[in-house]
């Protein structure tokens, strides 16, 4: 297996940072999934694509715009009509979906090397993200498992809530280091730990 | 100004790109009807009031939307997917129950 390098590495400093004397309220990590794919259904094929996702991942997508779920190893969420992002700790998602998603159902795009996933967790996660994105992060408006497509300073971001106070942010790998640094700066005032 | 994307919900206008007047009808690309092409390229209603517009949620789900915006007040009275077959994707309300 080829060891994949993290684009964050020069700026990824393990340890506690910022104003953490009164406790750490943010945890930042790179989740480094082994595979990330984007799936798109042809018109009228969305249900068949959702079935294929269940076949490959075992995850049963809920109905609803931006609906999703995660079992801690595999994650899936809708980011646009008929389109889904799927991530897996293991490699090989693209090959598995190439089997399950027939040409009549839709398309599979392997983004394993194209996206970086940054996890922000902790009691101030909502608060820090609210500085970046003009969307509602309240648990009632953005339930656990759900996904959102948005942007920060023209950097596209897909965000999945993977816990009550935990979010996984998918950004373009080429922008990931810049976004990471911004996230670190925004977390300084509440104290953050990089793991 | 907020535009309520049928997929993503209410979002700031900064996430959207204006794609032009929604009243235009493009002639057949093979058409040599110059009046029709002239109208397509240049003629605009420029109403003081409700205006049919095409917007793209370029900083979000990237779908194209038909928007009716009041040019006097910026009030948006309707937003719908340009592609009819996306209508099943407008399921925001289903999720709001949870
Ligand atoms: Zn949208």
PDB file of C-alpha atoms and ligand atoms in Angstrom:
ATOM      1  CA  UNK A   1       0.000   0.000   0.000  1.00  0.00           C
ATOM      2  CA  UNK A   2       1.265   3.441  -0.881  1.00  0.00           C
ATOM      3  CA  UNK A   3       1.441   5.676   2.173  1.00  0.00           C
ATOM      4  CA  UNK A   4      -0.681   8.727   1.455  1.00  0.00           C
ATOM      5  CA  UNK A   5       0.811  11.993   2.620  1.00  0.00           C
ATOM      6  CA  UNK A   6      -1.319  14.494   4.479  1.00  0.00           C
ATOM      7  CA  UNK A   7      -1.501  17.970   2.971  1.00  0.00           C
ATOM      8  CA  UNK A   8      -1.825  19.284   6.542  1.00  0.00           C
ATOM      9  CA  UNK A   9       1.461  17.868   7.741  1.00  0.00           C
ATOM     10  CA  UNK A  10       3.595  21.050   7.830  1.00  0.00           C
ATOM     11  CA  UNK A  11       0.861  22.740   9.886  1.00  0.00           C
ATOM     12  CA  UNK A  12      -0.386  19.791  11.914  1.00  0.00           C
ATOM     13  CA  UNK A  13       1.053  20.278  15.391  1.00  0.00           C
ATOM     14  CA  UNK A  14      -0.064  17.633  17.874  1.00  0.00           C
ATOM     15  CA  UNK A  15      -0.809  19.104  21.294  1.00  0.00           C
ATOM     16  CA  UNK A  16      -2.742  21.858  23.014  1.00  0.00           C
ATOM     17  CA  UNK A  17      -2.844  25.364  21.602  1.00  0.00           C
ATOM     18  CA  UNK A  18      -4.357  28.762  22.111  1.00  0.00           C
ATOM     19  CA  UNK A  19      -6.197  29.790  25.216  1.00  0.00           C
ATOM     20  CA  UNK A  20      -6.453  26.370  26.876  1.00  0.00           C
ATOM     21  CA  UNK A  21      -5.625  27.363  30.476  1.00  0.00           C
ATOM     22  CA  UNK A  22      -9.298  27.025  31.393  1.00  0.00           C
ATOM     23  CA  UNK A  23      -9.839  23.810  29.472  1.00  0.00           C
ATOM     24  CA  UNK A  24      -9.853  22.589  25.933  1.00  0.00           C
ATOM     25  CA  UNK A  25     -13.118  23.147  24.125  1.00  0.00           C
ATOM     26  CA  UNK A  26     -12.143  22.045  20.603  1.00  0.00           C
ATOM     27  CA  UNK A  27     -10.504  18.899  19.270  1.00  0.00           C
ATOM     28  CA  UNK A  28      -9.138  18.990  15.723  1.00  0.00           C
ATOM     29  CA  UNK A  29      -8.146  15.862  13.820  1.00  0.00           C
ATOM     30  CA  UNK A  30      -7.696  14.685  10.275  1.00  0.00           C
ATOM     31  CA  UNK A  31      -9.812  11.562   9.850  1.00  0.00           C
ATOM     32  CA  UNK A  32      -7.879  10.268   6.824  1.00  0.00           C
ATOM     33  CA  UNK A  33     -10.477   7.897   5.352  1.00  0.00           C
ATOM     34  CA  UNK A  34      -9.033   5.220   3.068  1.00  0.00           C
ATOM     35  CA  UNK A  35     -11.593   6.014   0.399  1.00  0.00           C
ATOM     36  CA  UNK A  36     -13.965   8.809  -0.482  1.00  0.00           C
ATOM     37  CA  UNK A  37     -16.385   8.584  -3.403  1.00  0.00           C
ATOM     38  CA  UNK A  38     -19.047  10.806  -4.838  1.00  0.00           C
ATOM     39  CA  UNK A  39     -22.114   9.117  -6.337  1.00  0.00           C
ATOM     40  CA  UNK A  40     -24.672  10.692  -8.651  1.00  0.00           C
ATOM     41  CA  UNK A  41     -27.955   9.140  -9.796  1.00  0.00           C
ATOM     42  CA  UNK A  42     -29.418   9.648 -13.237  1.00  0.00           C
ATOM     43  CA  UNK A  43     -32.934  11.138 -13.232  1.00  0.00           C
ATOM     44  CA  UNK A  44     -35.369   8.780 -11.528  1.00  0.00           C
ATOM     45  CA  UNK A  45     -32.615   6.467 -10.270  1.00  0.00           C
ATOM     46  CA  UNK A  46     -32.068   7.959  -6.802  1.00  0.00           C
ATOM     47  CA  UNK A  47     -33.793   5.104  -4.948  1.00  0.00           C
ATOM     48  CA  UNK A  48     -31.745   2.514  -6.843  1.00  0.00           C
ATOM     49  CA  UNK A  49     -28.575   4.403  -5.961  1.00  0.00           C
ATOM     50  CA  UNK A  50     -29.589   4.483  -2.289  1.00  0.00           C
ATOM     51  CA  UNK A  51     -30.113   0.702  -2.482  1.00  0.00           C
ATOM     52  CA  UNK A  52     -26.634   0.303  -3.986  1.00  0.00           C
ATOM     53  CA  UNK A  53     -25.209   2.378  -1.126  1.00  0.00           C
ATOM     54  CA  UNK A  54     -26.908   0.075   1.347  1.00  0.00           C
ATOM     55  CA  UNK A  55     -25.575  -2.997  -0.467  1.00  0.00           C
ATOM     56  CA  UNK A  56     -21.982  -1.741  -0.424  1.00  0.00           C
ATOM     57  CA  UNK A  57     -21.833  -0.027   2.968  1.00  0.00           C
ATOM     58  CA  UNK A  58     -24.692  -1.530   4.980  1.00  0.00           C
ATOM     59  CA  UNK A  59     -25.872   2.023   5.672  1.00  0.00           C
ATOM     60  CA  UNK A  60     -29.574   2.720   5.050  1.00  0.00           C
ATOM     61  CA  UNK A  61     -29.890   6.363   4.005  1.00  0.00           C
ATOM     62  CA  UNK A  62     -32.833   8.220   5.503  1.00  0.00           C
ATOM     63  CA  UNK A  63     -35.088  10.191   3.163  1.00  0.00           C
ATOM     64  CA  UNK A  64     -34.630  13.918   3.251  1.00  0.00           C
ATOM     65  CA  UNK A  65     -32.412  16.534   1.636  1.00  0.00           C
ATOM     66  CA  UNK A  66     -28.950  16.227   3.142  1.00  0.00           C
ATOM     67  CA  UNK A  67     -29.917  13.051   4.990  1.00  0.00           C
ATOM     68  CA  UNK A  68     -27.092  10.786   6.079  1.00  0.00           C
ATOM     69  CA  UNK A  69     -25.566   8.591   8.722  1.00  0.00           C
ATOM     70  CA  UNK A  70     -22.285   7.209   9.951  1.00  0.00           C
ATOM     71  CA  UNK A  71     -21.362   4.028  11.787  1.00  0.00           C
ATOM     72  CA  UNK A  72     -17.976   5.380  12.825  1.00  0.00           C
ATOM     73  CA  UNK A  73     -16.180   3.496  10.045  1.00  0.00           C
ATOM     74  CA  UNK A  74     -18.310   4.287   6.997  1.00  0.00           C
ATOM     75  CA  UNK A  75     -20.202   7.514   6.418  1.00  0.00           C
ATOM     76  CA  UNK A  76     -22.690   8.658   3.801  1.00  0.00           C
ATOM     77  CA  UNK A  77     -24.722  11.815   3.261  1.00  0.00           C
ATOM     78  CA  UNK A  78     -26.601  13.626   0.511  1.00  0.00           C
ATOM     79  CA  UNK A  79     -25.039  16.869  -0.682  1.00  0.00           C
ATOM     80  CA  UNK A  80     -27.271  17.691  -3.682  1.00  0.00           C
ATOM     81  CA  UNK A  81     -30.379  16.207  -5.314  1.00  0.00           C
ATOM     82  CA  UNK A  82     -29.555  12.583  -6.199  1.00  0.00           C
ATOM     83  CA  UNK A  83     -25.923  12.977  -5.139  1.00  0.00           C
ATOM     84  CA  UNK A  84     -24.091  11.458  -2.194  1.00  0.00           C
ATOM     85  CA  UNK A  85     -20.660  11.448  -0.603  1.00  0.00           C
ATOM     86  CA  UNK A  86     -19.468   8.162   0.896  1.00  0.00           C
ATOM     87  CA  UNK A  87     -16.322   7.666   2.982  1.00  0.00           C
ATOM     88  CA  UNK A  88     -14.779   4.537   4.449  1.00  0.00           C
ATOM     89  CA  UNK A  89     -11.793   4.005   6.746  1.00  0.00           C
ATOM     90  CA  UNK A  90     -10.785   1.188   4.383  1.00  0.00           C
ATOM     91  CA  UNK A  91      -9.662   1.559   0.790  1.00  0.00           C
ATOM     92  CA  UNK A  92     -11.606   0.112  -2.115  1.00  0.00           C
ATOM     93  CA  UNK A  93     -14.954   1.968  -2.055  1.00  0.00           C
ATOM     94  CA  UNK A  94     -14.665   3.052  -5.688  1.00  0.00           C
ATOM     95  CA  UNK A  95     -14.114  -0.501  -6.897  1.00  0.00           C
ATOM     96  CA  UNK A  96     -17.029  -1.779  -4.812  1.00  0.00           C
ATOM     97  CA  UNK A  97     -19.361   0.918  -6.120  1.00  0.00           C
ATOM     98  CA  UNK A  98     -18.221   0.378  -9.700  1.00  0.00           C
ATOM     99  CA  UNK A  99     -19.800  -3.071  -9.333  1.00  0.00           C
ATOM    100  CA  UNK A 100     -22.981  -1.989  -7.556  1.00  0.00           C
ATOM    101  CA  UNK A 101     -23.741   1.251  -9.412  1.00  0.00           C
ATOM    102  CA  UNK A 102     -24.502   0.073 -12.928  1.00  0.00           C
ATOM    103  CA  UNK A 103     -24.227   2.533 -15.822  1.00  0.00           C
ATOM    104  CA  UNK A 104     -28.036   2.710 -15.846  1.00  0.00           C
ATOM    105  CA  UNK A 105     -28.149   3.930 -12.231  1.00  0.00           C
ATOM    106  CA  UNK A 106     -25.523   6.650 -12.133  1.00  0.00           C
ATOM    107  CA  UNK A 107     -21.884   7.558 -11.805  1.00  0.00           C
ATOM    108  CA  UNK A 108     -19.046   6.932  -9.341  1.00  0.00           C
ATOM    109  CA  UNK A 109     -16.240   9.444  -8.842  1.00  0.00           C
ATOM    110  CA  UNK A 110     -13.249   8.444  -6.745  1.00  0.00           C
ATOM    111  CA  UNK A 111     -12.206  11.422  -4.611  1.00  0.00           C
ATOM    112  CA  UNK A 112      -9.970   9.513  -2.188  1.00  0.00           C
ATOM    113  CA  UNK A 113      -6.994  11.644  -3.170  1.00  0.00           C
ATOM    114  CA  UNK A 114      -9.049  14.760  -3.905  1.00  0.00           C
ATOM    115  CA  UNK A 115     -10.551  15.606  -0.530  1.00  0.00           C
ATOM    116  CA  UNK A 116      -9.228  16.021   2.984  1.00  0.00           C
ATOM    117  CA  UNK A 117     -11.525  15.390   5.924  1.00  0.00           C
ATOM    118  CA  UNK A 118     -11.064  17.523   9.016  1.00  0.00           C
ATOM    119  CA  UNK A 119     -12.951  16.658  12.175  1.00  0.00           C
ATOM    120  CA  UNK A 120     -13.852  19.359  14.647  1.00  0.00           C
ATOM    121  CA  UNK A 121     -15.321  18.224  17.936  1.00  0.00           C
ATOM    122  CA  UNK A 122     -16.028  19.608  21.367  1.00  0.00           C
ATOM    123  CA  UNK A 123     -18.461  21.849  23.202  1.00  0.00           C
ATOM    124  CA  UNK A 124     -17.488  24.903  21.104  1.00  0.00           C
ATOM    125  CA  UNK A 125     -17.517  23.136  17.704  1.00  0.00           C
ATOM    126  CA  UNK A 126     -20.824  24.700  16.648  1.00  0.00           C
ATOM    127  CA  UNK A 127     -19.637  28.074  17.823  1.00  0.00           C
ATOM    128  CA  UNK A 128     -16.337  27.953  15.911  1.00  0.00           C
ATOM    129  CA  UNK A 129     -18.016  26.724  12.725  1.00  0.00           C
ATOM    130  CA  UNK A 130     -20.591  29.491  12.969  1.00  0.00           C
ATOM    131  CA  UNK A 131     -17.685  31.900  12.436  1.00  0.00           C
ATOM    132  CA  UNK A 132     -17.004  30.221   9.087  1.00  0.00           C
ATOM    133  CA  UNK A 133     -20.319  29.261   7.569  1.00  0.00           C
ATOM    134  CA  UNK A 134     -23.654  31.070   7.348  1.00  0.00           C
ATOM    135  CA  UNK A 135     -25.731  27.978   8.064  1.00  0.00           C
ATOM    136  CA  UNK A 136     -27.677  26.846  11.107  1.00  0.00           C
ATOM    137  CA  UNK A 137     -25.580  24.448  13.199  1.00  0.00           C
ATOM    138  CA  UNK A 138     -28.216  23.901  15.904  1.00  0.00           C
ATOM    139  CA  UNK A 139     -28.857  20.212  16.494  1.00  0.00           C
ATOM    140  CA  UNK A 140     -32.547  20.579  15.606  1.00  0.00           C
ATOM    141  CA  UNK A 141     -31.750  22.197  12.237  1.00  0.00           C
ATOM    142  CA  UNK A 142     -28.698  20.063  11.491  1.00  0.00           C
ATOM    143  CA  UNK A 143     -29.288  16.605  12.969  1.00  0.00           C
ATOM    144  CA  UNK A 144     -26.612  13.970  13.609  1.00  0.00           C
ATOM    145  CA  UNK A 145     -25.713  12.168  10.382  1.00  0.00           C
ATOM    146  CA  UNK A 146     -26.958  14.938   8.086  1.00  0.00           C
ATOM    147  CA  UNK A 147     -24.780  16.661   5.490  1.00  0.00           C
ATOM    148  CA  UNK A 148     -24.599  20.236   4.212  1.00  0.00           C
ATOM    149  CA  UNK A 149     -22.970  21.787   1.139  1.00  0.00           C
ATOM    150  CA  UNK A 150     -21.625  25.251   1.685  1.00  0.00           C
ATOM    151  CA  UNK A 151     -18.522  27.373   1.153  1.00  0.00           C
ATOM    152  CA  UNK A 152     -16.045  29.457   3.113  1.00  0.00           C
ATOM    153  CA  UNK A 153     -14.273  32.181   1.149  1.00  0.00           C
ATOM    154  CA  UNK A 154     -14.874  30.250  -2.085  1.00  0.00           C
ATOM    155  CA  UNK A 155     -13.527  27.032  -0.566  1.00  0.00           C
ATOM    156  CA  UNK A 156     -16.301  24.496  -1.023  1.00  0.00           C
ATOM    157  CA  UNK A 157     -17.038  22.453   2.043  1.00  0.00           C
ATOM    158  CA  UNK A 158     -19.260  19.480   2.617  1.00  0.00           C
ATOM    159  CA  UNK A 159     -20.022  19.096   6.292  1.00  0.00           C
ATOM    160  CA  UNK A 160     -21.422  16.008   7.971  1.00  0.00           C
ATOM    161  CA  UNK A 161     -22.481  16.087  11.589  1.00  0.00           C
ATOM    162  CA  UNK A 162     -21.114  12.847  13.040  1.00  0.00           C
ATOM    163  CA  UNK A 163     -21.994  13.578  16.663  1.00  0.00           C
ATOM    164  CA  UNK A 164     -23.927  16.041  18.784  1.00  0.00           C
ATOM    165  CA  UNK A 165     -20.793  18.192  19.007  1.00  0.00           C
ATOM    166  CA  UNK A 166     -18.737  16.712  16.185  1.00  0.00           C
ATOM    167  CA  UNK A 167     -18.508  17.646  12.490  1.00  0.00           C
ATOM    168  CA  UNK A 168     -16.485  16.174   9.592  1.00  0.00           C
ATOM    169  CA  UNK A 169     -15.580  18.778   6.988  1.00  0.00           C
ATOM    170  CA  UNK A 170     -14.674  17.639   3.448  1.00  0.00           C
ATOM    171  CA  UNK A 171     -12.559  20.217   1.612  1.00  0.00           C
ATOM    172  CA  UNK A 172     -10.505  20.143  -1.576  1.00  0.00           C
ATOM    173  CA  UNK A 173      -7.106  18.696  -0.758  1.00  0.00           C
ATOM    174  CA  UNK A 174      -5.349  21.637  -2.415  1.00  0.00           C
ATOM    175  CA  UNK A 175      -7.112  24.068  -0.062  1.00  0.00           C
ATOM    176  CA  UNK A 176      -6.960  21.838   3.002  1.00  0.00           C
ATOM    177  CA  UNK A 177      -3.855  23.302   4.642  1.00  0.00           C
ATOM    178  CA  UNK A 178      -5.112  26.845   4.300  1.00  0.00           C
ATOM    179  CA  UNK A 179      -8.506  25.856   5.661  1.00  0.00           C
ATOM    180  CA  UNK A 180      -6.870  23.937   8.510  1.00  0.00           C
ATOM    181  CA  UNK A 181      -4.815  26.968   9.520  1.00  0.00           C
ATOM    182  CA  UNK A 182      -7.920  29.134   9.492  1.00  0.00           C
ATOM    183  CA  UNK A 183      -9.718  26.585  11.649  1.00  0.00           C
ATOM    184  CA  UNK A 184      -6.809  26.565  14.124  1.00  0.00           C
ATOM    185  CA  UNK A 185      -6.815  30.371  14.326  1.00  0.00           C
ATOM    186  CA  UNK A 186     -10.576  30.419  14.880  1.00  0.00           C
ATOM    187  CA  UNK A 187     -10.224  27.849  17.670  1.00  0.00           C
ATOM    188  CA  UNK A 188      -7.424  29.658  19.522  1.00  0.00           C
ATOM    189  CA  UNK A 189      -9.623  31.760  21.758  1.00  0.00           C
ATOM    190  CA  UNK A 190     -11.461  28.742  23.202  1.00  0.00           C
ATOM    191  CA  UNK A 191      -8.387  26.509  23.449  1.00  0.00           C
ATOM    192  CA  UNK A 192      -7.917  23.562  21.108  1.00  0.00           C
ATOM    193  CA  UNK A 193      -6.078  20.303  20.943  1.00  0.00           C
ATOM    194  CA  UNK A 194      -4.752  18.694  17.798  1.00  0.00           C
ATOM    195  CA  UNK A 195      -4.763  14.908  17.992  1.00  0.00           C
TER     196      UNK A 195
ATOM    197  CA  UNK B   1     -30.764  38.721   0.781  1.00  0.00           C
ATOM    198  CA  UNK B   2     -31.610  35.083   1.500  1.00  0.00           C
ATOM    199  CA  UNK B   3     -32.573  32.542  -1.151  1.00  0.00           C
ATOM    200  CA  UNK B   4     -34.273  29.412   0.115  1.00  0.00           C
ATOM    201  CA  UNK B   5     -32.748  26.636  -1.949  1.00  0.00           C
ATOM    202  CA  UNK B   6     -35.267  23.793  -2.274  1.00  0.00           C
ATOM    203  CA  UNK B   7     -32.510  21.354  -1.328  1.00  0.00           C
ATOM    204  CA  UNK B   8     -30.325  23.261   1.140  1.00  0.00           C
ATOM    205  CA  UNK B   9     -32.778  25.612   2.821  1.00  0.00           C
ATOM    206  CA  UNK B  10     -32.258  29.362   3.372  1.00  0.00           C
ATOM    207  CA  UNK B  11     -28.774  30.533   2.362  1.00  0.00           C
ATOM    208  CA  UNK B  12     -27.067  33.876   2.000  1.00  0.00           C
ATOM    209  CA  UNK B  13     -27.001  35.305  -1.512  1.00  0.00           C
ATOM    210  CA  UNK B  14     -23.187  35.075  -1.435  1.00  0.00           C
ATOM    211  CA  UNK B  15     -23.558  31.310  -2.087  1.00  0.00           C
ATOM    212  CA  UNK B  16     -25.469  31.909  -5.336  1.00  0.00           C
ATOM    213  CA  UNK B  17     -24.518  32.993  -8.842  1.00  0.00           C
ATOM    214  CA  UNK B  18     -26.929  34.910 -11.049  1.00  0.00           C
ATOM    215  CA  UNK B  19     -27.406  33.112 -14.362  1.00  0.00           C
ATOM    216  CA  UNK B  20     -29.528  35.708 -16.065  1.00  0.00           C
ATOM    217  CA  UNK B  21     -33.053  36.603 -17.056  1.00  0.00           C
ATOM    218  CA  UNK B  22     -35.385  33.613 -16.788  1.00  0.00           C
ATOM    219  CA  UNK B  23     -37.726  34.931 -19.479  1.00  0.00           C
ATOM    220  CA  UNK B  24     -35.325  34.441 -22.368  1.00  0.00           C
ATOM    221  CA  UNK B  25     -36.012  31.706 -24.869  1.00  0.00           C
ATOM    222  CA  UNK B  26     -33.023  30.593 -26.854  1.00  0.00           C
ATOM    223  CA  UNK B  27     -33.705  30.032 -30.552  1.00  0.00           C
ATOM    224  CA  UNK B  28     -32.767  26.688 -32.057  1.00  0.00           C
ATOM    225  CA  UNK B  29     -28.961  26.815 -32.404  1.00  0.00           C
ATOM    226  CA  UNK B  30     -29.374  26.254 -36.164  1.00  0.00           C
ATOM    227  CA  UNK B  31     -31.827  29.129 -36.478  1.00  0.00           C
ATOM    228  CA  UNK B  32     -30.891  32.067 -38.697  1.00  0.00           C
ATOM    229  CA  UNK B  33     -33.755  34.179 -37.422  1.00  0.00           C
ATOM    230  CA  UNK B  34     -31.706  37.244 -36.496  1.00  0.00           C
ATOM    231  CA  UNK B  35     -34.614  38.994 -34.823  1.00  0.00           C
ATOM    232  CA  UNK B  36     -35.074  36.025 -32.514  1.00  0.00           C
ATOM    233  CA  UNK B  37     -31.351  35.930 -31.717  1.00  0.00           C
ATOM    234  CA  UNK B  38     -31.301  39.681 -31.164  1.00  0.00           C
ATOM    235  CA  UNK B  39     -34.211  39.370 -28.746  1.00  0.00           C
ATOM    236  CA  UNK B  40     -32.517  36.488 -26.931  1.00  0.00           C
ATOM    237  CA  UNK B  41     -29.263  38.375 -26.493  1.00  0.00           C
ATOM    238  CA  UNK B  42     -30.479  41.931 -25.895  1.00  0.00           C
ATOM    239  CA  UNK B  43     -34.184  42.317 -25.168  1.00  0.00           C
ATOM    240  CA  UNK B  44     -35.002  42.460 -21.483  1.00  0.00           C
ATOM    241  CA  UNK B  45     -38.269  43.269 -19.719  1.00  0.00           C
ATOM    242  CA  UNK B  46     -36.509  45.136 -16.901  1.00  0.00           C
ATOM    243  CA  UNK B  47     -39.643  45.172 -14.760  1.00  0.00           C
ATOM    244  CA  UNK B  48     -40.069  47.195 -11.581  1.00  0.00           C
ATOM    245  CA  UNK B  49     -41.531  44.298  -9.640  1.00  0.00           C
ATOM    246  CA  UNK B  50     -41.536  40.509  -9.907  1.00  0.00           C
ATOM    247  CA  UNK B  51     -38.860  39.178 -12.231  1.00  0.00           C
ATOM    248  CA  UNK B  52     -38.199  35.610 -13.402  1.00  0.00           C
ATOM    249  CA  UNK B  53     -34.537  34.785 -12.870  1.00  0.00           C
ATOM    250  CA  UNK B  54     -32.170  31.836 -13.090  1.00  0.00           C
ATOM    251  CA  UNK B  55     -29.725  31.403 -10.219  1.00  0.00           C
ATOM    252  CA  UNK B  56     -27.250  28.656  -9.441  1.00  0.00           C
ATOM    253  CA  UNK B  57     -26.560  27.553  -5.891  1.00  0.00           C
ATOM    254  CA  UNK B  58     -22.897  27.528  -6.883  1.00  0.00           C
ATOM    255  CA  UNK B  59     -21.583  27.593  -3.305  1.00  0.00           C
ATOM    256  CA  UNK B  60     -23.887  24.796  -2.179  1.00  0.00           C
ATOM    257  CA  UNK B  61     -25.656  21.938  -3.944  1.00  0.00           C
ATOM    258  CA  UNK B  62     -24.868  23.520  -7.344  1.00  0.00           C
ATOM    259  CA  UNK B  63     -28.375  23.052  -8.749  1.00  0.00           C
ATOM    260  CA  UNK B  64     -29.906  25.674 -11.047  1.00  0.00           C
ATOM    261  CA  UNK B  65     -32.956  27.425  -9.712  1.00  0.00           C
ATOM    262  CA  UNK B  66     -35.898  29.390 -11.075  1.00  0.00           C
ATOM    263  CA  UNK B  67     -36.307  32.357  -8.766  1.00  0.00           C
ATOM    264  CA  UNK B  68     -38.991  35.048  -8.786  1.00  0.00           C
ATOM    265  CA  UNK B  69     -37.442  38.151  -7.227  1.00  0.00           C
ATOM    266  CA  UNK B  70     -39.046  41.535  -6.782  1.00  0.00           C
ATOM    267  CA  UNK B  71     -36.626  44.085  -8.221  1.00  0.00           C
ATOM    268  CA  UNK B  72     -37.998  46.823  -5.958  1.00  0.00           C
ATOM    269  CA  UNK B  73     -37.938  45.018  -2.620  1.00  0.00           C
ATOM    270  CA  UNK B  74     -35.655  41.972  -3.240  1.00  0.00           C
ATOM    271  CA  UNK B  75     -38.492  39.883  -1.860  1.00  0.00           C
ATOM    272  CA  UNK B  76     -38.282  36.359  -3.279  1.00  0.00           C
ATOM    273  CA  UNK B  77     -41.709  34.858  -3.843  1.00  0.00           C
ATOM    274  CA  UNK B  78     -40.747  31.499  -5.313  1.00  0.00           C
ATOM    275  CA  UNK B  79     -37.758  29.218  -5.794  1.00  0.00           C
ATOM    276  CA  UNK B  80     -37.860  25.958  -7.734  1.00  0.00           C
ATOM    277  CA  UNK B  81     -35.404  23.587  -9.385  1.00  0.00           C
ATOM    278  CA  UNK B  82     -34.931  24.286 -13.100  1.00  0.00           C
ATOM    279  CA  UNK B  83     -34.827  20.533 -13.616  1.00  0.00           C
ATOM    280  CA  UNK B  84     -38.277  19.140 -12.881  1.00  0.00           C
ATOM    281  CA  UNK B  85     -36.939  15.709 -12.032  1.00  0.00           C
ATOM    282  CA  UNK B  86     -35.146  17.212  -9.055  1.00  0.00           C
ATOM    283  CA  UNK B  87     -38.490  17.903  -7.427  1.00  0.00           C
ATOM    284  CA  UNK B  88     -38.159  14.667  -5.440  1.00  0.00           C
ATOM    285  CA  UNK B  89     -34.991  16.143  -3.962  1.00  0.00           C
ATOM    286  CA  UNK B  90     -36.912  18.980  -2.343  1.00  0.00           C
ATOM    287  CA  UNK B  91     -37.445  17.132   0.851  1.00  0.00           C
ATOM    288  CA  UNK B  92     -36.378  19.706   3.377  1.00  0.00           C
ATOM    289  CA  UNK B  93     -39.699  19.477   5.202  1.00  0.00           C
ATOM    290  CA  UNK B  94     -39.371  15.720   5.689  1.00  0.00           C
ATOM    291  CA  UNK B  95     -36.107  16.276   7.466  1.00  0.00           C
ATOM    292  CA  UNK B  96     -37.410  19.125   9.571  1.00  0.00           C
ATOM    293  CA  UNK B  97     -39.628  16.670  11.418  1.00  0.00           C
ATOM    294  CA  UNK B  98     -36.647  15.019  13.059  1.00  0.00           C
TER     295      UNK B  98
HETATM  296 ZN1  LIG C   1     -28.740  24.270  -2.697  1.00  0.00          ZN
END
